[in-house]
Coordinates of C-alpha atoms and ligand atoms in Angstrom, one line a residue:
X1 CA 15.8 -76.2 -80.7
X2 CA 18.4 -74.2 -81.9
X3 CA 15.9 -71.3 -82.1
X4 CA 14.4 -71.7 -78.8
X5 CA 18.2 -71.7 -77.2
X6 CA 18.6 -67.9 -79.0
X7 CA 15.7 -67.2 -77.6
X8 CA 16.0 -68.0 -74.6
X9 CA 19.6 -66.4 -74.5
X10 CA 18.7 -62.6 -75.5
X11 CA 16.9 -61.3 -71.9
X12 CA 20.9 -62.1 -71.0
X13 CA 22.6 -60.2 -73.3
X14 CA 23.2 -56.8 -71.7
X15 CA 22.6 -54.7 -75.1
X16 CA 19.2 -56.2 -74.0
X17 CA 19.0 -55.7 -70.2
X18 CA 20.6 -52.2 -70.4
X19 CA 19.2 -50.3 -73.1
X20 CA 15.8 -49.5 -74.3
X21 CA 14.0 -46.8 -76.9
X22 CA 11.6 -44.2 -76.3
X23 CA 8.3 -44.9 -77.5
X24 CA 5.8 -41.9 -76.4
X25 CA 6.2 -39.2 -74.0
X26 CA 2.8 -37.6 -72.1
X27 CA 3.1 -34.4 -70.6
X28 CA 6.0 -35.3 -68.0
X29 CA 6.6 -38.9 -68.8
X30 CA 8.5 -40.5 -70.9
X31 CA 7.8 -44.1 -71.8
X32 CA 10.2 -46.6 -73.1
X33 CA 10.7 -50.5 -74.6
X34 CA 13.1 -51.1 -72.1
X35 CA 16.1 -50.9 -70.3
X36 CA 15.3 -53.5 -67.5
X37 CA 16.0 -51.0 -64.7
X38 CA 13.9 -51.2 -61.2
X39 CA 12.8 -48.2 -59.4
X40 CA 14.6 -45.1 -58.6
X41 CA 17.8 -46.4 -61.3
X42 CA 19.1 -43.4 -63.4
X43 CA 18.9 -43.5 -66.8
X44 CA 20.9 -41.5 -69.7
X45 CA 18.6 -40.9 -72.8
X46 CA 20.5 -39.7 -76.0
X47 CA 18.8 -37.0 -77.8
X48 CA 17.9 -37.0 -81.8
X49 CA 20.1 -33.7 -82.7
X50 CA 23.6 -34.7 -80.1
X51 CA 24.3 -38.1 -79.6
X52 CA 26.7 -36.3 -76.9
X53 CA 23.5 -34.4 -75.8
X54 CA 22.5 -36.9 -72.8
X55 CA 19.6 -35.9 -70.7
X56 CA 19.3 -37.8 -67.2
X57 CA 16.0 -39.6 -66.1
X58 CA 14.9 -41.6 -63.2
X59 CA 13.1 -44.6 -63.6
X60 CA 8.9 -43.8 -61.7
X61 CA 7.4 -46.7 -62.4
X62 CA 6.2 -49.0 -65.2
X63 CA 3.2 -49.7 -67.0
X64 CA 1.7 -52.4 -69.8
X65 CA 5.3 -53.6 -70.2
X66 CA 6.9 -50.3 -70.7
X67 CA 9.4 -48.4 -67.9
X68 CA 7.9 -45.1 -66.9
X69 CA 10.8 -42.4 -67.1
X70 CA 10.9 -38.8 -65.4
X71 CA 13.6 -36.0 -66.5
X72 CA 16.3 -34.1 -64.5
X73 CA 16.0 -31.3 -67.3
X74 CA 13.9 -30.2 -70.3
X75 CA 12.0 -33.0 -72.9
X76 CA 13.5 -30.6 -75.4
X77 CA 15.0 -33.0 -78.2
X78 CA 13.8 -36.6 -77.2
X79 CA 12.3 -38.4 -79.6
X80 CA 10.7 -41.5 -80.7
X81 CA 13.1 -44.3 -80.6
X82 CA 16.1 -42.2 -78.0
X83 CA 18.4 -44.6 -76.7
X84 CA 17.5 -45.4 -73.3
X85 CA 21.0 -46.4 -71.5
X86 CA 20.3 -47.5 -67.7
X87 CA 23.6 -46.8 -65.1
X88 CA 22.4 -49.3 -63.3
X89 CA 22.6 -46.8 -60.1
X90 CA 20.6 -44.7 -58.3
X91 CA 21.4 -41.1 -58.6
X92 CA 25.0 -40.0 -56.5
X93 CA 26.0 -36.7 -55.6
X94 CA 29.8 -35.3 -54.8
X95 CA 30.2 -34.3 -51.7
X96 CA 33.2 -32.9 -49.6
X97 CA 34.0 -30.6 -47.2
X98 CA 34.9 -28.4 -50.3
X99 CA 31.2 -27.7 -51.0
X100 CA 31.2 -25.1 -47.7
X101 CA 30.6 -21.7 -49.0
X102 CA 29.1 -22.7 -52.2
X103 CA 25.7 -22.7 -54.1
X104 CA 24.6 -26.0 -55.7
X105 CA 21.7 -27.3 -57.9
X106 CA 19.4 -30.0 -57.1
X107 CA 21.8 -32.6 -57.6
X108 CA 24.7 -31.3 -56.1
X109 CA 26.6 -29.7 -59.1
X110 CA 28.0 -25.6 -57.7
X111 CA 26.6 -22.8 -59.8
X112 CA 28.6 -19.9 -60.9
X113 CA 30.6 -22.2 -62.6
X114 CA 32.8 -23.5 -59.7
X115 CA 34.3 -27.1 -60.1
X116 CA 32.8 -29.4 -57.7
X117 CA 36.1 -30.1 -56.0
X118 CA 39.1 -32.0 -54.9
X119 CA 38.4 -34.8 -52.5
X120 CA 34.6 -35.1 -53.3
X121 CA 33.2 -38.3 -53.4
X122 CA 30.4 -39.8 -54.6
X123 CA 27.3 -40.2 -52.5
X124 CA 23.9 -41.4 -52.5
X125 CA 20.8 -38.4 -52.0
X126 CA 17.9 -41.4 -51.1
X127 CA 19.1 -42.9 -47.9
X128 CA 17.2 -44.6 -44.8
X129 CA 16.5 -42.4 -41.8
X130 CA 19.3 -43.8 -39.0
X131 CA 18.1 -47.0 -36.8
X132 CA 16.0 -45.3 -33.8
X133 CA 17.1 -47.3 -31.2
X134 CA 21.0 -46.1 -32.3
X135 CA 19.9 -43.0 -31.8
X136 CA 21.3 -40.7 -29.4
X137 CA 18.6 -38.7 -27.6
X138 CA 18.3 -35.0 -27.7
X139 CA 20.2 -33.6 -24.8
X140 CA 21.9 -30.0 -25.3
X141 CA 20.4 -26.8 -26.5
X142 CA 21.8 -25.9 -29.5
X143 CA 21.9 -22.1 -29.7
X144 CA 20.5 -20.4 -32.6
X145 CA 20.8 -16.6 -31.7
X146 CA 17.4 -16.0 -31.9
X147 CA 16.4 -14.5 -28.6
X148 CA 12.5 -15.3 -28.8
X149 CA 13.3 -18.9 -29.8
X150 CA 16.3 -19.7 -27.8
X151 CA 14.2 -18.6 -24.3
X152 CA 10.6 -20.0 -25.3
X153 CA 11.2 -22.6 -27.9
X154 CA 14.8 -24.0 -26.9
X155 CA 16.0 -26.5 -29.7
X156 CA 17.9 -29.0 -29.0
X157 CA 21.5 -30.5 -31.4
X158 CA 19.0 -33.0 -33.4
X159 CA 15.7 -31.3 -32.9
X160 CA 13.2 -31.4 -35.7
X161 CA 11.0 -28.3 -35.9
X162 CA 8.3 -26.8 -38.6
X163 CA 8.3 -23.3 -39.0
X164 CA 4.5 -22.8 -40.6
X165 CA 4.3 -19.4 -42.2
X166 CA 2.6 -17.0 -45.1
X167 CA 4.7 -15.3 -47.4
X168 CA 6.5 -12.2 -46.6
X169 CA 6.0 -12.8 -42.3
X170 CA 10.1 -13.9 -42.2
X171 CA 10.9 -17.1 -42.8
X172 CA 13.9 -16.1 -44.9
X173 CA 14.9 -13.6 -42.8
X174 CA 15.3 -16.2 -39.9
X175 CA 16.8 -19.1 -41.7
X176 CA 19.7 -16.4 -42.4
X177 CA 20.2 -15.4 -39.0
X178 CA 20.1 -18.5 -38.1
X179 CA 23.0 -19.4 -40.5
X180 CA 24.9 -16.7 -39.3
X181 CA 24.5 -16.3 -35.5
X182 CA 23.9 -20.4 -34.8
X183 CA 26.5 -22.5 -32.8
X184 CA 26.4 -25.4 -35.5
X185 CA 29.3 -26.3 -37.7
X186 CA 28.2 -26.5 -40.5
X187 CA 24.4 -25.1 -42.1
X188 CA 22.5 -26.5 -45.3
X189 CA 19.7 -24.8 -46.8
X190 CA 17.6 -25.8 -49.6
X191 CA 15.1 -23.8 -51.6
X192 CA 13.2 -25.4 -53.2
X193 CA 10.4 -24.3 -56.0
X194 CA 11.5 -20.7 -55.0
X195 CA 11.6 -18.4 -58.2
X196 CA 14.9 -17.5 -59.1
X197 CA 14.9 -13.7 -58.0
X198 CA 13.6 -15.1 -54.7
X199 CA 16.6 -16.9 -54.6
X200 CA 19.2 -14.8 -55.3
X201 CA 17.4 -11.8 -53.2
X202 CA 18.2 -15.1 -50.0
X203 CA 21.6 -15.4 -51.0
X204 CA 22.8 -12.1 -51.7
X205 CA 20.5 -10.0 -49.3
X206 CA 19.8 -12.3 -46.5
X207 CA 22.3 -14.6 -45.9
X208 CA 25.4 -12.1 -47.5
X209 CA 28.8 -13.2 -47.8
X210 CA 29.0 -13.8 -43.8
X211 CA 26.6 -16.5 -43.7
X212 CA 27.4 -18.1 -46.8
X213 CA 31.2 -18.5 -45.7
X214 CA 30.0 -22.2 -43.3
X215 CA 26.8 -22.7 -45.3
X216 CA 25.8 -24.9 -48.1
X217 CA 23.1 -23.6 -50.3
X218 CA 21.1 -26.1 -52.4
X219 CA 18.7 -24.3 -54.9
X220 CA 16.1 -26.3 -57.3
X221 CA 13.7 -23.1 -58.8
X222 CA 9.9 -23.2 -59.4
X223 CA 10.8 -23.1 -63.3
X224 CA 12.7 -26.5 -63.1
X225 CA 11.6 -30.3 -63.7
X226 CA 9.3 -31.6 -60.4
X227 CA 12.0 -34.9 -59.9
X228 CA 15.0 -31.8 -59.8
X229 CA 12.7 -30.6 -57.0
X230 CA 12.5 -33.7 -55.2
X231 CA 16.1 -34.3 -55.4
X232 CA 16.8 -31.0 -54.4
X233 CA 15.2 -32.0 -51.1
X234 CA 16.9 -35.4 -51.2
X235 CA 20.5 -34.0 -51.9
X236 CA 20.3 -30.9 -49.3
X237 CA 19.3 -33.4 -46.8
X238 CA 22.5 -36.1 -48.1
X239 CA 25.0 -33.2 -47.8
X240 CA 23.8 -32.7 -44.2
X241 CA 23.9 -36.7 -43.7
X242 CA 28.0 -36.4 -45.0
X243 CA 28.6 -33.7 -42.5
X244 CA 26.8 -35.5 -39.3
X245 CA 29.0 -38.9 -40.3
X246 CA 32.0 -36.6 -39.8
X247 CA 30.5 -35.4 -36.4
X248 CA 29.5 -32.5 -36.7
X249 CA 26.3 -30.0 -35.4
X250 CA 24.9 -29.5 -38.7
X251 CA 21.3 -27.9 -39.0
X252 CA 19.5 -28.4 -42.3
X253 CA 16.8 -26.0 -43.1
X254 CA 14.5 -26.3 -46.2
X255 CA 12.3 -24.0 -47.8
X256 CA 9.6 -24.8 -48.3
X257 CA 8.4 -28.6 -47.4
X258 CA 5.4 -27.7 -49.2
X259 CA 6.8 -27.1 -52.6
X260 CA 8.7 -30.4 -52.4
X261 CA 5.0 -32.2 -51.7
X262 CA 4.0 -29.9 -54.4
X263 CA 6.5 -31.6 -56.9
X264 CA 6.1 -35.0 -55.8
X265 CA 2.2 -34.6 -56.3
X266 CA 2.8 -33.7 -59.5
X267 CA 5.2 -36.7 -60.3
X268 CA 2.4 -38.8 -58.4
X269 CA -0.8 -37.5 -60.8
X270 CA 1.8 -38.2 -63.8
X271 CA 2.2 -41.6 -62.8
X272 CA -1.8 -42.0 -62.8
X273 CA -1.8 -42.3 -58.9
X274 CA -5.1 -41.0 -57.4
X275 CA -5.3 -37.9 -56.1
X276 CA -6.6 -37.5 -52.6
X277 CA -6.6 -34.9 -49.5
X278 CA -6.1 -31.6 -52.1
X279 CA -5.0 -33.0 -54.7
X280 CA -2.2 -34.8 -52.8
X281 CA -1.3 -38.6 -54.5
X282 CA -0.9 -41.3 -51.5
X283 CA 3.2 -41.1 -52.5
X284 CA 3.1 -37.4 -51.2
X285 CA 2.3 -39.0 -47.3
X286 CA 4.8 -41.7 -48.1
X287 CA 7.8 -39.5 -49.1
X288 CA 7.3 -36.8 -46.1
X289 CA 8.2 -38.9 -43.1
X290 CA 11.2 -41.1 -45.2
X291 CA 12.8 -37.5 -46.0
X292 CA 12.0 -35.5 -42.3
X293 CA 12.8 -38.8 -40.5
X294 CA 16.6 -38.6 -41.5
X295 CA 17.6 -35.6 -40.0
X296 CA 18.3 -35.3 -36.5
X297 CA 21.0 -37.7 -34.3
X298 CA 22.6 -40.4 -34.9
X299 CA 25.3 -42.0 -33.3
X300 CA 28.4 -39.7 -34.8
X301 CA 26.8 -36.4 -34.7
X302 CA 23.6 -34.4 -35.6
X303 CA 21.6 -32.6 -37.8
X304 CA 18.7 -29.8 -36.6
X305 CA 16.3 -29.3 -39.0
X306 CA 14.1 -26.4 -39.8
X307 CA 11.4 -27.2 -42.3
X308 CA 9.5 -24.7 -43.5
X309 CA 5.5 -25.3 -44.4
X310 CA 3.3 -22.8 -46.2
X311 CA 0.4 -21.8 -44.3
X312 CA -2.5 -19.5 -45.5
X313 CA -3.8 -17.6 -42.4
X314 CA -4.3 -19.9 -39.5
X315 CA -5.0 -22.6 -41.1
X316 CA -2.7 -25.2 -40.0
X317 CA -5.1 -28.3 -40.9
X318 CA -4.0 -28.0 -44.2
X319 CA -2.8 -31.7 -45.3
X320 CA 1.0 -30.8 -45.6
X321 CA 1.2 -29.1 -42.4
X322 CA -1.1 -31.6 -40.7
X323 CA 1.4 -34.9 -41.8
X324 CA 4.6 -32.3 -41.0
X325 CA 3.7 -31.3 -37.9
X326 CA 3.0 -35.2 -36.9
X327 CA 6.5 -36.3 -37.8
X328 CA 8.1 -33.4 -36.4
X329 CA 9.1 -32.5 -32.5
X330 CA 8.1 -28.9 -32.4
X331 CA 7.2 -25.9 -34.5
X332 CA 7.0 -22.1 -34.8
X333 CA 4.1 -20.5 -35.9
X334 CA 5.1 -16.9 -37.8
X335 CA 2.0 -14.7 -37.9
X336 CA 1.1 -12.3 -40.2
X337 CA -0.7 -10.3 -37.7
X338 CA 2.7 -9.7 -35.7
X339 CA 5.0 -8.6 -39.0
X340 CA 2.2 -6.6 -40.4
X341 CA 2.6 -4.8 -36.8
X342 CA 6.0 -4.5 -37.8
X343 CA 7.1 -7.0 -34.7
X344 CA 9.7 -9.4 -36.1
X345 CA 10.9 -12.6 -35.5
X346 CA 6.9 -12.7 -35.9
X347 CA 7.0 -16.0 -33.5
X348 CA 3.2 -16.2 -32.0
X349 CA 4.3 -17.5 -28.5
X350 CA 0.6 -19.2 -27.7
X351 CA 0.8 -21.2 -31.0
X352 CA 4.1 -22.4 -31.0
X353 CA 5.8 -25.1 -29.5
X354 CA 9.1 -27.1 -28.5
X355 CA 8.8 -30.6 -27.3
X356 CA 12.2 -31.3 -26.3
X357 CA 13.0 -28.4 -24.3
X358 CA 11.8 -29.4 -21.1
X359 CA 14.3 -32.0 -21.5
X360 CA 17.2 -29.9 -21.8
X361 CA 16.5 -26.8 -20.1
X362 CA 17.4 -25.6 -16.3
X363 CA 14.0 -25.6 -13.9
X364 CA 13.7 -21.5 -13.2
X365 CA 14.2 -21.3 -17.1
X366 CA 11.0 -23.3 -17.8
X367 CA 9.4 -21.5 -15.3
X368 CA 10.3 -18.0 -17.1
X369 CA 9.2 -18.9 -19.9
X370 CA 5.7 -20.5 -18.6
X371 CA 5.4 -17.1 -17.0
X372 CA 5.6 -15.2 -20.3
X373 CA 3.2 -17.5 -22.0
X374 CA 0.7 -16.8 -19.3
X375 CA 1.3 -13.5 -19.6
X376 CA 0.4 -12.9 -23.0
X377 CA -2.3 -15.6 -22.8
X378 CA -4.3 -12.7 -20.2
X379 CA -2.9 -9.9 -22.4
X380 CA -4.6 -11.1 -25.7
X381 CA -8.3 -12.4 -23.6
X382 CA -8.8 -8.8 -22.6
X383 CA -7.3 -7.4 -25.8
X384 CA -10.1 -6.2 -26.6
X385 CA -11.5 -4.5 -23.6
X386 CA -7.8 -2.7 -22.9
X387 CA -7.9 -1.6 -26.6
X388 CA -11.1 0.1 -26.2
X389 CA -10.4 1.7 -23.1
X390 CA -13.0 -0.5 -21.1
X391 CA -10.8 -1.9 -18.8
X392 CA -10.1 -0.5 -15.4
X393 CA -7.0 -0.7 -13.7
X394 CA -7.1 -2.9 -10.6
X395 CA -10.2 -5.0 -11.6
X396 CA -7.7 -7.7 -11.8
X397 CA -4.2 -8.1 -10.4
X398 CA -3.1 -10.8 -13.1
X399 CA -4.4 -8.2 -16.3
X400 CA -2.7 -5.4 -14.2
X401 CA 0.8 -7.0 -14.4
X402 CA 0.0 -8.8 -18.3
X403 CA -0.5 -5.0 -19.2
X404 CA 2.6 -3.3 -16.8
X405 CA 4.8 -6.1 -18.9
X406 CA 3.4 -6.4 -22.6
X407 CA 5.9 -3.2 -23.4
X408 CA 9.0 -5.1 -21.9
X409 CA 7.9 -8.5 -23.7
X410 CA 7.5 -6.9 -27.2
X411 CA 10.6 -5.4 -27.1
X412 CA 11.8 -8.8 -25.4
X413 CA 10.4 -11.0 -28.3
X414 CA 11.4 -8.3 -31.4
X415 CA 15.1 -8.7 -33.0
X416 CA 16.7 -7.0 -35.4
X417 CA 18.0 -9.2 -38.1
X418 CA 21.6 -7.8 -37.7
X419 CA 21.6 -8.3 -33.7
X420 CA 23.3 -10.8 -32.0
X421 CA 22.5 -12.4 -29.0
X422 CA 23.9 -15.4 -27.1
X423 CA 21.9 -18.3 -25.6
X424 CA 23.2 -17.2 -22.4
X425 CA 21.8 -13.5 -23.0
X426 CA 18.2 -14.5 -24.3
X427 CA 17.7 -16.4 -20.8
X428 CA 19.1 -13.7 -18.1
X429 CA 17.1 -11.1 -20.6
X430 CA 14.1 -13.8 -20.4
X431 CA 14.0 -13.8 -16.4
X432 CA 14.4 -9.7 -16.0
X433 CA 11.3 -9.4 -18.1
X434 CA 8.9 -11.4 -16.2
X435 CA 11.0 -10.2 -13.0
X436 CA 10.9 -13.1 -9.8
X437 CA 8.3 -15.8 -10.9
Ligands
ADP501 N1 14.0 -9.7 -37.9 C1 13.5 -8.8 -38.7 N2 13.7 -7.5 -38.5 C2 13.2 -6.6 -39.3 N3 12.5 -6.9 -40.5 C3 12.3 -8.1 -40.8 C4 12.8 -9.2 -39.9 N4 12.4 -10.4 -40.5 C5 11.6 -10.0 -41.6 N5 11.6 -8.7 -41.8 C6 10.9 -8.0 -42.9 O1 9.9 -8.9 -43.5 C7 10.2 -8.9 -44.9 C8 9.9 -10.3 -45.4 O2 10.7 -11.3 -44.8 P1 11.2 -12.6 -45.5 O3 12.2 -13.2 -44.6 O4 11.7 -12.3 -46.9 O5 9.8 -13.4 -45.6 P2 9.5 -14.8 -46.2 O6 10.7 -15.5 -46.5 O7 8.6 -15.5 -45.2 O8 8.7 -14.5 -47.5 C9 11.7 -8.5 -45.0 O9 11.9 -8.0 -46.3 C10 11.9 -7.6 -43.9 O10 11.5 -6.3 -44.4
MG502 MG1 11.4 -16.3 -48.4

C-alpha cells in the first residue's frame, strides 16, 4: 500500500516531469529517458565537459517511450546520460524595434556582437497564419522601385509572390533593391542555407549600408544545424509578424524557400518519416503553407512577401515550386536566358504573373501592360525567322510593330541596380513604350 502510494506519486514530482538523460544519439537525433515535454517544447541539455555548457534542443517527436530531440547547435560534447532539462516553452525570440539595422541568427540573437536591445521582448517564432475572414483584402500597390515589376506585375501591401530562379540570374540583386528603393516601413530578409561568403557578399555588396539602415537581416548558413534553418525561417517571418502588429508595411523576403524544405526534409528522414516526391517527407508539404500563409494582411497592417524557390532551367514542376506556387498569389520567373544576355532584372514577362493587380491597378494601365505582353508574345513566335533574316517587313502588321518596339521594351524592362524609379515613373514610362493602345 504504502509502496504503491510512492509509486503512484513520482510521475508528479517535477524532478520527474522536467528532466530526463540522454540515452543514444543517431546521426541528428538525440534520444532521451525523459523530460515529459510535448512537441515543439525547448529543451536545455548539459554537456559532459561544462555543466554551464548548455546546448538547446527542440523536442521532434518520440519513439518506443523515448522523446526524440533535435539541436540548435553542434552534438559536440553530449553524452550518454546529459541532463535533459525541458523550459516547458516553445522557443521565443526578442524582438523590438531596436533590431532595425541589424544582422541576426536563426533565432534572433544580432551578430557582430551587438546586444539584443532595450525594450525587446520576448516573442514566439511558430505562430498561426491570421483568421482569413479578418483579413483585410489586398487593395493598394505597394511600390517596389522596380520598373519591370511595378508596370507588369504590380504587388499589392500584403501580396504573396514566388520569385523562381537559377543561381547567379539576380535574385539577390533584386531583394536589395527592393530593400532600398521600396515604399515599406520596415524589410526583413532571411537567408537561409546560404554559405557564409554568400552572405556576407548580400550584406555588404548588395544591400550596403543604405539598405541595411530599415532592414532586418536574419541569416541561418548552409554549415549550421537543419532545426537552426527552420527557425531561421520561422523567426524572420515572427520579426515581420511584430512589425505588422505595430502597423506597419513590412515586406518579408526569404531566400531561398527551398533550402528551408531542404532542412525540414532532413529533420523529416531523421525522424524515420517516409520520403516521397524527391526525397521530400509528407512534413515538408505540411510546414510550407503554415509558414507562407502568415505573411500578408491582417487587420493592423501588412507584410509582402517575396519567397524565393530554386529552379533548374524551366522546370517549374519541381515539388517545392509546384506546392509554393499553389499557396502563393503571383510569381516572377528570372530566366537565365535573359541575364546570360546581360538583360537584368531578368523578369520573363510571358512566364510571370500577378494575381492581384487587376484589383488594384487603373484600367489604361492594365491595358499597357496587356499590350507589352502581346508584344513580346509575337516578338519571341517569329524569333526565329527575324533572327535568321527570313522575315520580310510588312508580311505582317502585328510582327512589324512587335519588332519597331522590342528596342524600346528591352531598354524598358532593363534596370540598373543603382537606379531609382518611382511607381508613378514605371507606368507613364510603361504607356510611352507601347505608344496609344
Ligand atoms: N539589375 C542588375 N543590373 C546589372 N547586373 C545585375 C543586375 N542584377 C544582377 N546582376 C548581375 O548578376 C549577378 C548575379 O546576381 P545575384 O543577384 O547575385 O544572383 P543570385 O542571387 O540569383 O545568385 C550579379 O553579380 C550582377 O553581376
Ligand atoms: Mg543570391
Amino acid at each position: 500500500m504504502e509502496v504503491n502510494h510512492i509509486l503512484n506519486e513520482i510521475p508528479k514530482l517535477t524532478s520527474f516531469k522536467w528532466y530526463g538523460k540522454v540515452t543514444q544519439v543517431v546521426g541528428l537525433l538525440i534520444e532521451a529517458r525523459g523530460p515529459q515535454a510535448s512537441i515543439g517544447k525547448l529543451c536545455y541539455i548539459s554537456t559532459e565537459k561544462k555543466p554551464s555548457k548548455k546546448i538547446m534542443a527542440e523536442v521532434v517527436g518520440f519513439k518506443d517511450g523515448k522523446v526524440l530531440l533535435m539541436p540548435f547547435d553542434t552534438l559536440q560534447d553530449i553524452a550518454p546520460g546529459s541532463l535533459v532539462e525541458s523550459t516547458r516553452n516553445p522557443l521565443r525570440i526578442n524582438v523590438g524595434t531596436d533590431l532595425i539595422g541589424k544582422v541576426v541568427d536563426g533565432i534572433g540573437r544580432p551578430l557582430q556582437g551587438m546586444d539584443s536591445g532595450k525594450g525587446s521582448i520576448p516573442y514566439p517564432t511558430d505562430n498561426a497564419p491570421p483568421n482569413p475572414m479578418e483579413r483585410p483584402r489586398i487593395s493598394s500597390p505597394l511600390n517596389l522601385g522596380i520598373r519591370a515589376v511595378d508596370s507588369l506585375f504590380t504587388v499589392g501591401k500584403g501580396q504573396r509572390m514566388g520569385i523562381f530562379a537559377g543561381s547567379g540570374v539576380g535574385k539577390s540583386t533584386m531583394m536589395a533593391m527592393i530593400a532600398k528603393n521600396s515604399d515599406a516601413d520596415v524589410n526583413v530578409i532571411a537567408l537561409i542555407g546560404e554559405r557564409g561568403r554568400e552572405v556576407k557578399e548580400f550584406i555588404e555588396r548588395d544591400l550596403g549600408e543604405e539598405g541595411l539602415k530599415k532592414t532586418i537581416v536574419v541569416v541561418a548558413t548552409s554549415d549550421q544545424p537543419a532545426l537552426m534553418r527552420i527557425k531561421g525561417a520561422m523567426t524572420a517571418t515572427a520579426i515581420a509578424e511584430y512589425f505588422r502588429d505595430l502597423g506597419m508595411n513590412v515586406t518579408l523576403m526569404m531566400d531561398s524557400v527551398t533550402r528551408v524544405a531542404m532542412a525540414q526534409r532532413e529533420i523529416g528522414l531523421a525522424v524515420g518519416e517516409p520520403p516521397t516526391t524527391k526525397g521530400y517527407t509528407p512534413s515538408v508539404f505540411a510546414i510550407l503553407p503554415r509558414l507562407l500563409e502568415r505573411s500578408g494582411t491582417n487587420k493592423f497592417g501588412s507584410i509582402t512577401a517575396f519567397y524565393t524557390v530554386l529552379v533548374d532551367g524551366d522546370d517549374l514542376s519541381e515539388p517545392v515550386a509546384d506546392a509554393v506556387r499553389g499557396i502563393l498569389d503571383g510569381h516572377l520567373v528570372l530566366d537565365r536566358k535573359l541575364a546570360n544576355k546581360g538583360q537584368f532584372p531578368a523578369v520573363n514577362v510571358l512566364k510571370s504573373v500577378s494575381r492581384v493587380m487587376k484589383d488594384i491597378v487603373a484600367k489604361d494601365h492594365i491595358q499597357a501592360a496587356d499590350k507589352i505582353r502581346n508584344l513580346i508574345s509575337i516578338y519571341e513566335e517569329s524569333e526565329d525567322l527575324i533572327t535568321i533574316g527570313a522575315y520580310k517587313n510588312g508580311s505582317n502588321k502585328d510582327v512589324d510593330e512587335a519588332i519597331r518596339l522590342q528596342p524600346q521594351i528591352i531598354s524598358f524592362l532593363k534596370q540598373g541596380n543603382e537606379e531609382e524609379v518611382s511607381f508613378q515613373e514605371s507606368i507613364d514610362q510603361l504607356k510611352k513604350t507601347v505608344g496609344k493602345v
